[in-house]
Amino acid sequence: MRTHKVTFATLAVVAGLSLTACQNDDDAAARTDPSNVATASPSSEAPASGGSDSGGTDSASPEASSGGKDDSAGTGTDDQGTAAKCRTDGLKITAIDNFIDGDRDGTVAVEMKNTGGQDCVIAGFAGVDLKTNAGTLSAERKGAPGDPYVLKTGKTIAFSVTYPLNETGGSGVRITGLVVTPPNETKPVTLPWPGKPSLPVTDGSGEPVRVGPIGSAGQGG
């Protein structure tokens, strides 16, 4: 699926809003926080611009972080020949505010629990879009995808979403929702946004919103 990149500069001029997005790679480290959990069921809503059915097709790399991964949840190599790909309808997806005072960026951890009744394989990047009062903003990829991972039934795996903090003193760009599309899927879910309420309006030189690979969680650095 095509992806589009939008800068915060375009968000500052809503009337002339033109969204494009791309996804960049970089490593993400693990951290979890049980507070402030947002949950949603799979939606039949059409995928937002960051939702991608190609997120799990990137070449595997041993450099990917394993943060946020339950060691008992599955493996990166075993049973792939018999397990099907994880599908949106078989995942319970939740979002948790994972920000710690003093961090340079805000962080949200997105968790996916296998509720499909059988093991499934997941890898790569989920599609992530932020709904805002100025339009939809697609997250860029950060990090290298890990090996395909067998997610055991009833187990959970997570990834991180990092975003710049609004420290301008103004209202900024208000975030109204989080749209997540699992790798190799086209069906998204829409979640309440659990993080800070807004992004800064900048001239385009600020930090983008980033999504880490499956198996990462916490601060993106």
mmCIF file of C-alpha atoms in Angstrom:
data_model
loop_
_atom_site.group_PDB
_atom_site.id
_atom_site.type_symbol
_atom_site.label_atom_id
_atom_site.label_comp_id
_atom_site.label_asym_id
_atom_site.label_seq_id
_atom_site.Cartn_x
_atom_site.Cartn_y
_atom_site.Cartn_z
ATOM 1 C CA MET A 1 0.000 0.000 0.000
ATOM 2 C CA ARG A 2 1.232 3.491 -0.734
ATOM 3 C CA THR A 3 2.502 5.585 2.148
ATOM 4 C CA HIS A 4 2.557 9.379 2.455
ATOM 5 C CA LYS A 5 4.679 11.832 4.387
ATOM 6 C CA VAL A 6 3.408 14.995 6.046
ATOM 7 C CA THR A 7 5.492 17.556 7.937
ATOM 8 C CA PHE A 8 4.378 19.637 10.877
ATOM 9 C CA ALA A 9 4.797 22.681 8.651
ATOM 10 C CA THR A 10 1.824 21.569 6.556
ATOM 11 C CA LEU A 11 -0.134 20.878 9.706
ATOM 12 C CA ALA A 12 0.328 24.557 10.594
ATOM 13 C CA VAL A 13 -1.628 25.595 7.447
ATOM 14 C CA VAL A 14 -4.757 23.445 7.502
ATOM 15 C CA ALA A 15 -6.323 25.139 4.468
ATOM 16 C CA GLY A 16 -3.387 24.121 2.310
ATOM 17 C CA LEU A 17 -2.952 20.700 3.896
ATOM 18 C CA SER A 18 -1.316 18.175 1.599
ATOM 19 C CA LEU A 19 -0.321 14.907 3.179
ATOM 20 C CA THR A 20 2.413 12.627 2.034
ATOM 21 C CA ALA A 21 4.282 10.033 4.141
ATOM 22 C CA CYS A 22 7.236 7.712 4.234
ATOM 23 C CA GLN A 23 8.525 5.285 6.808
ATOM 24 C CA ASN A 24 12.102 5.381 8.144
ATOM 25 C CA ASP A 25 14.022 2.789 10.167
ATOM 26 C CA ASP A 26 15.837 2.979 13.474
ATOM 27 C CA ASP A 27 16.001 0.878 16.720
ATOM 28 C CA ALA A 28 13.458 1.150 19.554
ATOM 29 C CA ALA A 29 14.024 0.100 23.197
ATOM 30 C CA ALA A 30 11.548 -1.632 25.511
ATOM 31 C CA ARG A 31 9.555 -0.132 28.321
ATOM 32 C CA THR A 32 6.054 -0.759 29.633
ATOM 33 C CA ASP A 33 3.633 1.064 31.931
ATOM 34 C CA PRO A 34 0.321 -0.460 33.002
ATOM 35 C CA SER A 35 -1.428 2.930 33.363
ATOM 36 C CA ASN A 36 -3.728 4.766 30.973
ATOM 37 C CA VAL A 37 -4.683 1.944 28.596
ATOM 38 C CA ALA A 38 -6.784 2.557 25.470
ATOM 39 C CA THR A 39 -8.492 -0.417 23.821
ATOM 40 C CA ALA A 40 -10.508 -0.933 20.647
ATOM 41 C CA SER A 41 -11.962 -3.779 18.641
ATOM 42 C CA PRO A 42 -11.155 -4.306 14.911
ATOM 43 C CA SER A 43 -12.922 -1.760 12.696
ATOM 44 C CA SER A 44 -14.248 -2.062 9.199
ATOM 45 C CA GLU A 45 -13.129 1.508 8.529
ATOM 46 C CA ALA A 46 -10.966 1.901 5.420
ATOM 47 C CA PRO A 47 -7.228 1.982 6.201
ATOM 48 C CA ALA A 48 -5.658 5.362 6.865
ATOM 49 C CA SER A 49 -2.667 6.441 4.815
ATOM 50 C CA GLY A 50 -0.132 4.837 7.172
ATOM 51 C CA GLY A 51 -1.948 1.491 7.352
ATOM 52 C CA SER A 52 0.154 -0.910 5.334
ATOM 53 C CA ASP A 53 -0.187 -4.459 4.119
ATOM 54 C CA SER A 54 3.518 -4.607 3.325
ATOM 55 C CA GLY A 55 4.912 -3.902 6.796
ATOM 56 C CA GLY A 56 5.866 -7.544 7.384
ATOM 57 C CA THR A 57 7.704 -8.069 4.129
ATOM 58 C CA ASP A 58 10.901 -6.190 4.965
ATOM 59 C CA SER A 59 14.085 -8.254 5.008
ATOM 60 C CA ALA A 60 14.880 -9.567 8.493
ATOM 61 C CA SER A 61 17.751 -8.133 10.505
ATOM 62 C CA PRO A 62 19.379 -9.344 13.734
ATOM 63 C CA GLU A 63 19.734 -5.713 14.813
ATOM 64 C CA ALA A 64 16.044 -5.379 15.708
ATOM 65 C CA SER A 65 15.162 -4.722 19.348
ATOM 66 C CA SER A 66 13.296 -7.409 21.279
ATOM 67 C CA GLY A 67 12.045 -4.985 23.917
ATOM 68 C CA GLY A 68 8.468 -5.446 25.046
ATOM 69 C CA LYS A 69 8.447 -9.081 23.999
ATOM 70 C CA ASP A 70 7.144 -11.777 26.341
ATOM 71 C CA ASP A 71 9.801 -14.513 26.141
ATOM 72 C CA SER A 72 7.107 -17.132 26.648
ATOM 73 C CA ALA A 73 4.941 -15.720 23.867
ATOM 74 C CA GLY A 74 6.682 -17.533 21.038
ATOM 75 C CA THR A 75 9.852 -17.700 18.994
ATOM 76 C CA GLY A 76 11.419 -15.997 16.030
ATOM 77 C CA THR A 77 12.147 -19.203 14.145
ATOM 78 C CA ASP A 78 10.102 -22.221 15.277
ATOM 79 C CA ASP A 79 6.756 -23.415 13.916
ATOM 80 C CA GLN A 80 6.544 -20.828 11.135
ATOM 81 C CA GLY A 81 5.710 -23.514 8.600
ATOM 82 C CA THR A 82 2.439 -24.383 10.373
ATOM 83 C CA ALA A 83 1.338 -21.006 11.786
ATOM 84 C CA ALA A 84 -0.706 -18.568 9.673
ATOM 85 C CA LYS A 85 -0.034 -14.826 9.594
ATOM 86 C CA CYS A 86 -1.603 -12.823 12.407
ATOM 87 C CA ARG A 87 -4.796 -11.094 11.299
ATOM 88 C CA THR A 88 -6.544 -8.022 12.660
ATOM 89 C CA ASP A 89 -9.622 -10.010 13.672
ATOM 90 C CA GLY A 90 -7.457 -12.338 15.785
ATOM 91 C CA LEU A 91 -5.648 -9.574 17.692
ATOM 92 C CA LYS A 92 -6.702 -7.453 20.663
ATOM 93 C CA ILE A 93 -4.858 -4.168 20.160
ATOM 94 C CA THR A 94 -4.325 -1.683 22.996
ATOM 95 C CA ALA A 95 -2.291 1.510 23.405
ATOM 96 C CA ILE A 96 -0.552 2.645 26.610
ATOM 97 C CA ASP A 97 1.062 5.982 27.460
ATOM 98 C CA ASN A 98 4.711 5.082 28.092
ATOM 99 C CA PHE A 99 6.149 8.573 28.681
ATOM 100 C CA ILE A 100 8.543 9.130 31.601
ATOM 101 C CA ASP A 101 9.282 12.632 32.919
ATOM 102 C CA GLY A 102 12.571 13.868 31.515
ATOM 103 C CA ASP A 103 12.308 11.991 28.213
ATOM 104 C CA ARG A 104 13.081 14.019 25.108
ATOM 105 C CA ASP A 105 10.130 12.554 23.181
ATOM 106 C CA GLY A 106 6.724 11.232 24.067
ATOM 107 C CA THR A 107 6.176 7.473 23.763
ATOM 108 C CA VAL A 108 3.156 5.232 23.345
ATOM 109 C CA ALA A 109 3.442 1.430 23.496
ATOM 110 C CA VAL A 110 1.008 -0.471 21.263
ATOM 111 C CA GLU A 111 0.347 -4.054 22.372
ATOM 112 C CA MET A 112 -1.157 -6.849 20.286
ATOM 113 C CA LYS A 113 -2.566 -9.904 22.056
ATOM 114 C CA ASN A 114 -3.274 -13.090 20.076
ATOM 115 C CA THR A 115 -6.955 -13.840 20.700
ATOM 116 C CA GLY A 116 -7.502 -15.860 17.518
ATOM 117 C CA GLY A 117 -7.379 -19.263 19.180
ATOM 118 C CA GLN A 118 -4.248 -20.487 17.372
ATOM 119 C CA ASP A 119 -0.601 -19.460 17.020
ATOM 120 C CA CYS A 120 0.181 -16.925 14.302
ATOM 121 C CA VAL A 121 3.254 -15.341 12.702
ATOM 122 C CA ILE A 122 3.948 -11.602 12.857
ATOM 123 C CA ALA A 123 6.928 -9.430 11.820
ATOM 124 C CA GLY A 124 7.934 -6.083 10.360
ATOM 125 C CA PHE A 125 6.087 -2.822 10.932
ATOM 126 C CA ALA A 126 2.489 -1.985 11.669
ATOM 127 C CA GLY A 127 0.931 0.937 9.855
ATOM 128 C CA VAL A 128 0.389 3.838 12.269
ATOM 129 C CA ASP A 129 -1.515 7.064 11.639
ATOM 130 C CA LEU A 130 -2.380 9.857 14.041
ATOM 131 C CA LYS A 131 -5.699 11.577 13.525
ATOM 132 C CA THR A 132 -5.374 15.298 14.256
ATOM 133 C CA ASN A 133 -7.488 18.434 13.983
ATOM 134 C CA ALA A 134 -5.340 19.314 10.942
ATOM 135 C CA GLY A 135 -5.660 15.982 9.128
ATOM 136 C CA THR A 136 -4.057 12.540 9.237
ATOM 137 C CA LEU A 137 -0.356 12.208 10.028
ATOM 138 C CA SER A 138 1.483 8.998 9.096
ATOM 139 C CA ALA A 139 4.316 7.720 11.303
ATOM 140 C CA GLU A 140 7.733 7.025 9.793
ATOM 141 C CA ARG A 141 9.462 3.687 10.344
ATOM 142 C CA LYS A 142 12.344 3.564 12.785
ATOM 143 C CA GLY A 143 14.558 0.517 13.316
ATOM 144 C CA ALA A 144 15.244 -2.769 11.566
ATOM 145 C CA PRO A 145 12.560 -5.477 11.443
ATOM 146 C CA GLY A 146 13.317 -8.700 13.310
ATOM 147 C CA ASP A 147 12.815 -12.297 12.223
ATOM 148 C CA PRO A 148 9.213 -13.495 11.744
ATOM 149 C CA TYR A 149 7.839 -14.203 15.209
ATOM 150 C CA VAL A 150 5.405 -16.938 16.228
ATOM 151 C CA LEU A 151 2.918 -15.280 18.585
ATOM 152 C CA LYS A 152 1.418 -18.005 20.774
ATOM 153 C CA THR A 153 -2.312 -17.900 21.431
ATOM 154 C CA GLY A 154 -3.105 -15.724 24.443
ATOM 155 C CA LYS A 155 0.310 -13.997 24.348
ATOM 156 C CA THR A 156 1.194 -10.365 23.638
ATOM 157 C CA ILE A 157 3.837 -8.542 21.610
ATOM 158 C CA ALA A 158 4.355 -4.755 21.446
ATOM 159 C CA PHE A 159 5.904 -1.936 19.452
ATOM 160 C CA SER A 160 6.593 1.735 20.123
ATOM 161 C CA VAL A 161 5.291 5.006 18.716
ATOM 162 C CA THR A 162 7.404 8.083 19.514
ATOM 163 C CA TYR A 163 6.411 11.702 18.910
ATOM 164 C CA PRO A 164 7.768 15.206 19.630
ATOM 165 C CA LEU A 165 6.501 16.922 22.754
ATOM 166 C CA ASN A 166 4.657 20.199 22.387
ATOM 167 C CA GLU A 167 6.689 22.593 24.526
ATOM 168 C CA THR A 168 5.828 25.754 22.590
ATOM 169 C CA GLY A 169 3.296 26.995 25.106
ATOM 170 C CA GLY A 170 0.602 27.024 22.413
ATOM 171 C CA SER A 171 -2.247 24.646 21.691
ATOM 172 C CA GLY A 172 -0.287 22.918 18.923
ATOM 173 C CA VAL A 173 -1.802 20.264 16.657
ATOM 174 C CA ARG A 174 -4.413 18.355 18.656
ATOM 175 C CA ILE A 175 -4.298 14.532 18.403
ATOM 176 C CA THR A 176 -7.760 12.974 18.207
ATOM 177 C CA GLY A 177 -7.061 9.268 17.566
ATOM 178 C CA LEU A 178 -4.586 6.494 16.758
ATOM 179 C CA VAL A 179 -5.092 4.167 13.772
ATOM 180 C CA VAL A 180 -3.140 0.869 13.752
ATOM 181 C CA THR A 181 -2.962 -1.654 10.904
ATOM 182 C CA PRO A 182 -1.088 -4.897 11.736
ATOM 183 C CA PRO A 183 1.674 -6.045 9.333
ATOM 184 C CA ASN A 184 0.468 -7.789 6.171
ATOM 185 C CA GLU A 185 -3.060 -6.549 6.834
ATOM 186 C CA THR A 186 -5.335 -3.895 5.341
ATOM 187 C CA LYS A 187 -7.934 -3.798 8.123
ATOM 188 C CA PRO A 188 -7.159 -1.129 10.764
ATOM 189 C CA VAL A 189 -8.364 -0.509 14.277
ATOM 190 C CA THR A 190 -8.926 2.969 15.677
ATOM 191 C CA LEU A 191 -7.909 3.615 19.293
ATOM 192 C CA PRO A 192 -8.234 6.578 21.627
ATOM 193 C CA TRP A 193 -4.884 8.386 21.794
ATOM 194 C CA PRO A 194 -3.339 7.761 25.275
ATOM 195 C CA GLY A 195 -0.330 10.110 24.977
ATOM 196 C CA LYS A 196 0.130 13.870 25.311
ATOM 197 C CA PRO A 197 -2.755 15.771 23.725
ATOM 198 C CA SER A 198 -0.912 17.699 21.028
ATOM 199 C CA LEU A 199 2.100 17.981 18.723
ATOM 200 C CA PRO A 200 4.130 21.156 18.174
ATOM 201 C CA VAL A 201 3.565 23.258 15.067
ATOM 202 C CA THR A 202 6.991 23.735 13.468
ATOM 203 C CA ASP A 203 8.610 24.933 10.245
ATOM 204 C CA GLY A 204 9.233 21.321 9.234
ATOM 205 C CA SER A 205 12.592 20.970 10.979
ATOM 206 C CA GLY A 206 11.206 19.196 14.058
ATOM 207 C CA GLU A 207 11.205 15.489 14.862
ATOM 208 C CA PRO A 208 8.619 13.318 13.062
ATOM 209 C CA VAL A 209 6.271 10.772 14.596
ATOM 210 C CA ARG A 210 7.974 7.354 14.368
ATOM 211 C CA VAL A 211 6.891 3.723 14.684
ATOM 212 C CA GLY A 212 9.269 0.963 15.797
ATOM 213 C CA PRO A 213 9.246 -2.630 14.468
ATOM 214 C CA ILE A 214 7.127 -5.393 15.950
ATOM 215 C CA GLY A 215 8.832 -6.524 19.167
ATOM 216 C CA SER A 216 9.898 -3.026 20.233
ATOM 217 C CA ALA A 217 8.244 -0.879 22.877
ATOM 218 C CA GLY A 218 8.999 2.157 24.978
ATOM 219 C CA GLN A 219 11.164 5.125 24.139
ATOM 220 C CA GLY A 220 12.411 5.336 20.593
ATOM 221 C CA GLY A 221 15.470 7.417 21.539
#
